[in-house]
Coordinates of C-alpha atoms and ligand atoms in Angstrom, one line a residue:
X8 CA 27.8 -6.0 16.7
X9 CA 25.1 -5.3 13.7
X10 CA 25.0 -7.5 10.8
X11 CA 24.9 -6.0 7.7
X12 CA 22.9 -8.4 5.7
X13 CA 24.5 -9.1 2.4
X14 CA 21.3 -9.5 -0.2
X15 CA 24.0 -9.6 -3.1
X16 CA 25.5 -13.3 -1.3
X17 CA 22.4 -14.4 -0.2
X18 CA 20.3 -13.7 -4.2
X19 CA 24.1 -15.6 -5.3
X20 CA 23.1 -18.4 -3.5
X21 CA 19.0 -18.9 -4.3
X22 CA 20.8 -18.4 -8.1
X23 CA 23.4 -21.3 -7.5
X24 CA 19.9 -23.1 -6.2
X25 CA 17.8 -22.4 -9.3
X26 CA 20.5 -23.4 -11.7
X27 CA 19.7 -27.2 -10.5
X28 CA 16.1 -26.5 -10.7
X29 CA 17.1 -25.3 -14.5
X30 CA 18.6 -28.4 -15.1
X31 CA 16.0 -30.4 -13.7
X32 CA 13.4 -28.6 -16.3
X33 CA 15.6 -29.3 -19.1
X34 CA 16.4 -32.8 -18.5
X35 CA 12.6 -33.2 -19.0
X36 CA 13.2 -31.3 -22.0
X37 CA 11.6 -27.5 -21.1
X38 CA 13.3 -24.9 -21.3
X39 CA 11.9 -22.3 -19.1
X40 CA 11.1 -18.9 -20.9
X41 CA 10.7 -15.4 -19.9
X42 CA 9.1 -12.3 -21.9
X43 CA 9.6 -8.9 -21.2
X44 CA 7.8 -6.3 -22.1
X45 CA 8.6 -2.7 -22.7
X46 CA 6.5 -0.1 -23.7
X47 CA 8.3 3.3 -22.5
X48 CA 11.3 4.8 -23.5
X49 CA 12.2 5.7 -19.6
X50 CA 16.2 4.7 -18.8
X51 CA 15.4 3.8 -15.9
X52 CA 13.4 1.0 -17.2
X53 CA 15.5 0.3 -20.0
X54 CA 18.0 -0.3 -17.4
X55 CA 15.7 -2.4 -15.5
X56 CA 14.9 -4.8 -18.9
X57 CA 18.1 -5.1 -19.8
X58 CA 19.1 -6.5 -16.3
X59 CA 16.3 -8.8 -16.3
X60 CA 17.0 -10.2 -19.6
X61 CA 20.4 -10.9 -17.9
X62 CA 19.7 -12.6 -15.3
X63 CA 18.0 -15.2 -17.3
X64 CA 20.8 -15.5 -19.7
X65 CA 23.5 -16.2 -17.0
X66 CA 21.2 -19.3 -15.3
X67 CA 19.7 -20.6 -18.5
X68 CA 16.4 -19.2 -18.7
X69 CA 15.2 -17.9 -22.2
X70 CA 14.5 -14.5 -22.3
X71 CA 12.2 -12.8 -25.0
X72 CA 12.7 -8.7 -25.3
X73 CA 9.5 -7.7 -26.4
X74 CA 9.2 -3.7 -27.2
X75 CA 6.6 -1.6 -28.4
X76 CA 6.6 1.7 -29.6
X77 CA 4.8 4.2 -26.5
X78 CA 3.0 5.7 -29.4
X79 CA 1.4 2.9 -30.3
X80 CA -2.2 1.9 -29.6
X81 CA -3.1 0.4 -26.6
X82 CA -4.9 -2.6 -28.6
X83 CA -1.2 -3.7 -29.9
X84 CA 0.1 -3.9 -26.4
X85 CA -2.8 -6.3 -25.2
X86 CA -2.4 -8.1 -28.6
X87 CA 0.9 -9.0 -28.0
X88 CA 0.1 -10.0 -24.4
X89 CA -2.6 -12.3 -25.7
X90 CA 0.0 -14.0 -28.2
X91 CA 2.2 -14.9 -25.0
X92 CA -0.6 -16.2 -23.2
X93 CA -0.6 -18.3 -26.2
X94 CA 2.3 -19.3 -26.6
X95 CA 3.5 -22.7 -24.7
X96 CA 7.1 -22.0 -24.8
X97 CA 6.5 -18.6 -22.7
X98 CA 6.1 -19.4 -19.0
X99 CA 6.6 -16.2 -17.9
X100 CA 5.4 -12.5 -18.9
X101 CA 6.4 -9.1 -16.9
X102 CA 5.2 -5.8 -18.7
X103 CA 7.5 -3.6 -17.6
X104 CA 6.1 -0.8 -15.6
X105 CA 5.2 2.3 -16.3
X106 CA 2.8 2.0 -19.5
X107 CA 1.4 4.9 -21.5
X108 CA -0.9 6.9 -19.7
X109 CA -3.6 6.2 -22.7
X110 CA -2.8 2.2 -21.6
X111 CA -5.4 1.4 -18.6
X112 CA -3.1 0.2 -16.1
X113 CA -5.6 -2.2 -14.5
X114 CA -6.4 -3.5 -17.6
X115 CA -2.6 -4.3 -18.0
X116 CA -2.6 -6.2 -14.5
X117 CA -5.9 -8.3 -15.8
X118 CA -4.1 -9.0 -19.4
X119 CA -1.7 -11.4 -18.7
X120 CA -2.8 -15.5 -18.2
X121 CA -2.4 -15.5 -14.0
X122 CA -0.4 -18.8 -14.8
X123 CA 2.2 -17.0 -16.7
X124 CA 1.8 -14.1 -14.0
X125 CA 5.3 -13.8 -12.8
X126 CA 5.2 -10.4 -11.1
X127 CA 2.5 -11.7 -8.9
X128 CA 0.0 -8.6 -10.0
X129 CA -3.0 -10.4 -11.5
X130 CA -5.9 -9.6 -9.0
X131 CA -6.5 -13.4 -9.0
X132 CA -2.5 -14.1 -7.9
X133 CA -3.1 -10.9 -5.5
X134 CA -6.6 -12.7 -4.0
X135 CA -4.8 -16.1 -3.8
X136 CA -1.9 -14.3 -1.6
X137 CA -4.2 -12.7 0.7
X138 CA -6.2 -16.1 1.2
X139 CA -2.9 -17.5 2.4
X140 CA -2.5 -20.1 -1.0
X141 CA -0.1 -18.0 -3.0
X142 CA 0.9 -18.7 -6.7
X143 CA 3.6 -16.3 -7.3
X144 CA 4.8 -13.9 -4.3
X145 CA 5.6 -10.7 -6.0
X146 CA 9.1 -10.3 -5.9
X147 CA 10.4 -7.8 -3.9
X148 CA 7.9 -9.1 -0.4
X149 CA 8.9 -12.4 -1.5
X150 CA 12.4 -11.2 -1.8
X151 CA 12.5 -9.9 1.6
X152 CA 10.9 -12.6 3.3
X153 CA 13.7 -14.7 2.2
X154 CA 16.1 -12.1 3.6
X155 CA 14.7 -12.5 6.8
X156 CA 14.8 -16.2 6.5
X157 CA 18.3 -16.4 5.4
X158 CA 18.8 -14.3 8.5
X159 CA 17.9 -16.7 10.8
X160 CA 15.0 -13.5 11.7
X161 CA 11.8 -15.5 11.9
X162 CA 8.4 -13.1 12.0
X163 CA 6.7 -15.2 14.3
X164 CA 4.9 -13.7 16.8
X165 CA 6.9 -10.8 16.1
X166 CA 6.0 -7.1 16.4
X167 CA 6.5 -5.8 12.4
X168 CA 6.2 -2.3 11.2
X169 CA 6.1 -2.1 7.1
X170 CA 6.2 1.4 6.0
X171 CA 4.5 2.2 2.6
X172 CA 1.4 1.1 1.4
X173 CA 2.0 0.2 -2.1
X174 CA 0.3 -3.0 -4.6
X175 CA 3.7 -4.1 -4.8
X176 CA 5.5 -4.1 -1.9
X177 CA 4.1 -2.5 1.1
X178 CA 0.8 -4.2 1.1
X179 CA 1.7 -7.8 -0.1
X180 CA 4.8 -7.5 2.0
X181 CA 2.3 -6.9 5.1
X182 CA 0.0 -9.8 3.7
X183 CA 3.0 -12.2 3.5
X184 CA 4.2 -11.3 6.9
X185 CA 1.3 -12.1 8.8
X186 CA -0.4 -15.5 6.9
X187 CA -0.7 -18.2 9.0
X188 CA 2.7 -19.9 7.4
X189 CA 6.3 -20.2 7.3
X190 CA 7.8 -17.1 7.4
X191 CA 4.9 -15.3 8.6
X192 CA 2.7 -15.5 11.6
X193 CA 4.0 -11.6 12.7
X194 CA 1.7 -9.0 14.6
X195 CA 1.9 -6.3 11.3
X196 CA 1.5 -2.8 11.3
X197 CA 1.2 -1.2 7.9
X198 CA 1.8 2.5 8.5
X199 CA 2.0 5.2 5.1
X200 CA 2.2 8.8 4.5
X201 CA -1.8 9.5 6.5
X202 CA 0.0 7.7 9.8
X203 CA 0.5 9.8 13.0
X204 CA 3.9 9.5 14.4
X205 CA 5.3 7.2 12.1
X206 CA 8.1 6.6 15.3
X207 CA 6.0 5.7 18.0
X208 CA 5.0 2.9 15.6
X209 CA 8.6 1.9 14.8
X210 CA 10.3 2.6 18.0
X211 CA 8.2 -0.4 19.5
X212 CA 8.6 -2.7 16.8
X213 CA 11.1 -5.7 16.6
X214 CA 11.1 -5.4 12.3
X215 CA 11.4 -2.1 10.7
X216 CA 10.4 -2.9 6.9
X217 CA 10.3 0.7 5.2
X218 CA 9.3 0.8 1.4
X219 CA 8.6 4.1 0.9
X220 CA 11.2 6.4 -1.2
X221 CA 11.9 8.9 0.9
X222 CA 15.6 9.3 1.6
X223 CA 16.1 9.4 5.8
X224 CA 12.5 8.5 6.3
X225 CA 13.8 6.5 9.3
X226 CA 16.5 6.7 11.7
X227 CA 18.3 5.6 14.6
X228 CA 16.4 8.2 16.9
X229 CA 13.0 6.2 15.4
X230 CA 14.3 2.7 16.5
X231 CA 15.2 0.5 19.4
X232 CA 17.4 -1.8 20.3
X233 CA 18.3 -4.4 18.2
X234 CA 15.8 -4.0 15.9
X235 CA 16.1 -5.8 13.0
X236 CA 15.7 -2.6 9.8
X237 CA 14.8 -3.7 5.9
X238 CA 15.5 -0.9 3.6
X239 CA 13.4 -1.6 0.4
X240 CA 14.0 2.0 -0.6
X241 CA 16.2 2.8 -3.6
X242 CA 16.4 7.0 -4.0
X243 CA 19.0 9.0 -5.9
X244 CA 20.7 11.8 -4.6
X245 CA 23.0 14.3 -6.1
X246 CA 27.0 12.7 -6.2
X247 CA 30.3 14.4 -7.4
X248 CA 30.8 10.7 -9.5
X249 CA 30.5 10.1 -13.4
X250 CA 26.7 9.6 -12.9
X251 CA 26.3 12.4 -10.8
X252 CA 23.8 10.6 -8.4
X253 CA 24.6 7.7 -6.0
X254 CA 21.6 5.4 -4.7
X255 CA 20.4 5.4 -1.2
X256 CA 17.7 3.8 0.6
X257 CA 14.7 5.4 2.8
X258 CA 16.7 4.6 6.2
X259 CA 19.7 6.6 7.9
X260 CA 21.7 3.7 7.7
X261 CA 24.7 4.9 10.0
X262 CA 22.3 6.0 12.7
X263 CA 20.6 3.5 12.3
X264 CA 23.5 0.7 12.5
X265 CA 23.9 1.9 15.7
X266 CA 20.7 0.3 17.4
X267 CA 19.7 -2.2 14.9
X268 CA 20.5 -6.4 15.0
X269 CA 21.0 -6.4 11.6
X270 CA 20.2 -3.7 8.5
X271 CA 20.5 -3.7 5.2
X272 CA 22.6 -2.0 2.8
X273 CA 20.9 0.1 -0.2
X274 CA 22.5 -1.0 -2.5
X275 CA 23.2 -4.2 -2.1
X276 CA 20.3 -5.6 0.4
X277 CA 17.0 -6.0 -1.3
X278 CA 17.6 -5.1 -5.1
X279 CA 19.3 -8.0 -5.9
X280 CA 16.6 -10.1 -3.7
X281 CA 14.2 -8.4 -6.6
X282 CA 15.6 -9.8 -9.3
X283 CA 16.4 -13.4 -7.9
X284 CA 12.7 -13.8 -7.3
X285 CA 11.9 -12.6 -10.1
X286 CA 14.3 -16.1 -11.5
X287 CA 12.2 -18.5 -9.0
X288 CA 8.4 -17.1 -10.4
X289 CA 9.8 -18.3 -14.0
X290 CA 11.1 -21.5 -12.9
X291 CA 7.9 -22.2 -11.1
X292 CA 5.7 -21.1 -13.8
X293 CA 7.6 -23.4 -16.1
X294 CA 7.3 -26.3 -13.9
X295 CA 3.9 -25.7 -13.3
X296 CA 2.7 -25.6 -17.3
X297 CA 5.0 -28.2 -18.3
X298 CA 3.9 -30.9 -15.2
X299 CA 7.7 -31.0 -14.5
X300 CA 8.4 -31.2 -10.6
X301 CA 11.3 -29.0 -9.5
X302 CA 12.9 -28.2 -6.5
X303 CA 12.7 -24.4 -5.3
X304 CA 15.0 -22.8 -2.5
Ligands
LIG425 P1 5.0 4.0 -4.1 O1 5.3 5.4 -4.4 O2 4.0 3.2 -4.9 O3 4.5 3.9 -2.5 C1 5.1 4.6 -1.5 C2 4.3 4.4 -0.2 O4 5.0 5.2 0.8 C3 2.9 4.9 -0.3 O5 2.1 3.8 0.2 C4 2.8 6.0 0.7 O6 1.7 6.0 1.5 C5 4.0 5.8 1.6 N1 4.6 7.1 2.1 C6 4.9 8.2 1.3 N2 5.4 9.1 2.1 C7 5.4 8.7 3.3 C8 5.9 9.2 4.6 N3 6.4 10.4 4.7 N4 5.8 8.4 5.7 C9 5.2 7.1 5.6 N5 4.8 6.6 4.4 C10 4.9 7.3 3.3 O7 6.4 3.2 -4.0 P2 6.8 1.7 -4.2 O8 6.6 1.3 -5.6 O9 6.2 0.8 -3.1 O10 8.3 1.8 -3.9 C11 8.8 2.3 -2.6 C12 10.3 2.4 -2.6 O11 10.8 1.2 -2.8 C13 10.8 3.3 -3.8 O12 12.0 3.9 -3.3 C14 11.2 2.3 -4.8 O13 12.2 2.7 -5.7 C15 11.7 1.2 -4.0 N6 11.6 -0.2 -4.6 C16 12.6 -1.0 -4.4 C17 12.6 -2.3 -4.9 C18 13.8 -3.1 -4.7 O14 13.9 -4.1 -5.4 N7 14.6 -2.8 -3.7 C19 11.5 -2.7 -5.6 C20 10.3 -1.9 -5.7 C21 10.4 -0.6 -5.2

């Protein structure tokens, strides 16, 4: 019988856990605070902020909605990134992603204080995670790990095939997996759109993790038995429904129910793992600036 992991129950419940933690920062009398930052006019990122903004509001966490115009200079988006920085009751920044093309992208990861880096992209957070001491896991690896964990799925030794090679999932996802820690210690293979035979790779793997954005990338045929399958994918296809698209992840998922342990749902698996990590970075920013000790799940 395949388990169909419910990321929706198990984000509900490191929520439910981070609402002590919460409490525990404001009994010391911080509040902790996240800022936002837009600088696109793209729905889909709209939609993303406003979600966000949200989450924080439902467990306590201050949430700042900081927007600037895409015309704008670059210089005002890295001002107002500097007056964050600044700023003690800010804990957390995200700018969202994507900026104006005229708005250097690395310069954007290198902009905001690595303390207050809660989307894990500063190269310094990115060279901590590699050397095994991370400060904030980015979100969606972090996200996943905790999937597996919740799972009762532990990596070690394991053989684990991450498909997609991306800054913010594929490679820190393939970093996480195999550090020398809880939660880690897995033989990883990263394989992308250059691999040969993307199913030889997956068919003798115990952990399919694909993060790609391809709809169907994987299937059943590409799999063995009860392999454990992570869909990180979220693609939109064409549906007779008021949006007229539907979401769908990178994996086949009724073929692929049929060999795997456990699989999850797009929607419904990873996405909400996202944006419950996302929660845990700012509480453990604010704990960290304000010398507060807090528990995390
Ligand atoms: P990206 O476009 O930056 O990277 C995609 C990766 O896939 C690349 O490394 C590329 O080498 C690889 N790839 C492309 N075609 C391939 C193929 N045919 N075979 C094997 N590998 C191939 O994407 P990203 O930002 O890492 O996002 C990947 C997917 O995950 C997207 O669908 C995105 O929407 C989704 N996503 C979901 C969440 C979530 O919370 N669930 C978060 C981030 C991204």
């Amino acid at each position: 019988m395949t388990d169909v992991i419910d990321g929706n129950a198990v984000a509900a419940s490191i929520r439910d856990d981070l609402t002590d933690s919460v409490a525990t920062l404001k009994d010391a009398g911080v509040t902790p605070k996240l800022a936002t930052v837009l600088m696109n006019d793209k729905q889909a990122s709209e939609t993303y902020i406003s979600m966000k903004q949200r989450d924080c509001e439902e467990l306590g966490i201050g949430a700042e909605d900081v927007r600037i115009d895409p015309d704008a200079p670059a210089e005002e988006l890295f001002d107002t990134v500097a007056d964050l920085n600044a700023r003690e009751d800010v804990h957390g920044i995200l700018v969202q992603d994507p900026t104006p093309d005229h708005v250097s992208d690395e310069r954007v990861l290198s902009a905001v204080d690595p303390a207050k880096d809660v989307d894990g992209f500063h190269p310094e957070n990115v060279g901590k995670l590699v050397g095994g001491n991370a400060r904030f896991k980015p979100c969606t690896p972090h996200g996943v790990q905790k999937l597996l964990e919740h799972e009762g799925v532990d990596p070690e030794g394991k053989d684990v095939v991450v498909v997609g090679r991306s800054n913010i999932v594929g490679k820190p996802l393939a970093n996480l997996l195999m550090q020398k820690a809880d939660g880690g210690n897995a033989t990883v293979t990263l394989c992308h759109s250059r691999t040969d035979d993307l199913a030889a790779h997956t068919r003798r793997a115990d952990i399919v993790i694909s993060a790609v954005g391809v709809v169907d990338l994987v299937d059943g045929s590409m799999l063995s038995e009860d392999t454990v399958v992570i869909d990180v994918g979220i693609n939109r296809v064409d549906a007779d429904n008021d949006k007229g698209y539907r979401l769908t992840g990178d994996v086949d998922f009724e073929s692929a129910k049929e060999k795997a342990s456990a699989i999850t749902p797009v929607p419904g698996g990873v996405g909400p793992m996202t944006r419950a990590m996302l929660l845990y970075n700012t509480v453990k920013a604010a704990g960290e600036q304000a010398g507060v000790d807090v528990d995390l799940p």
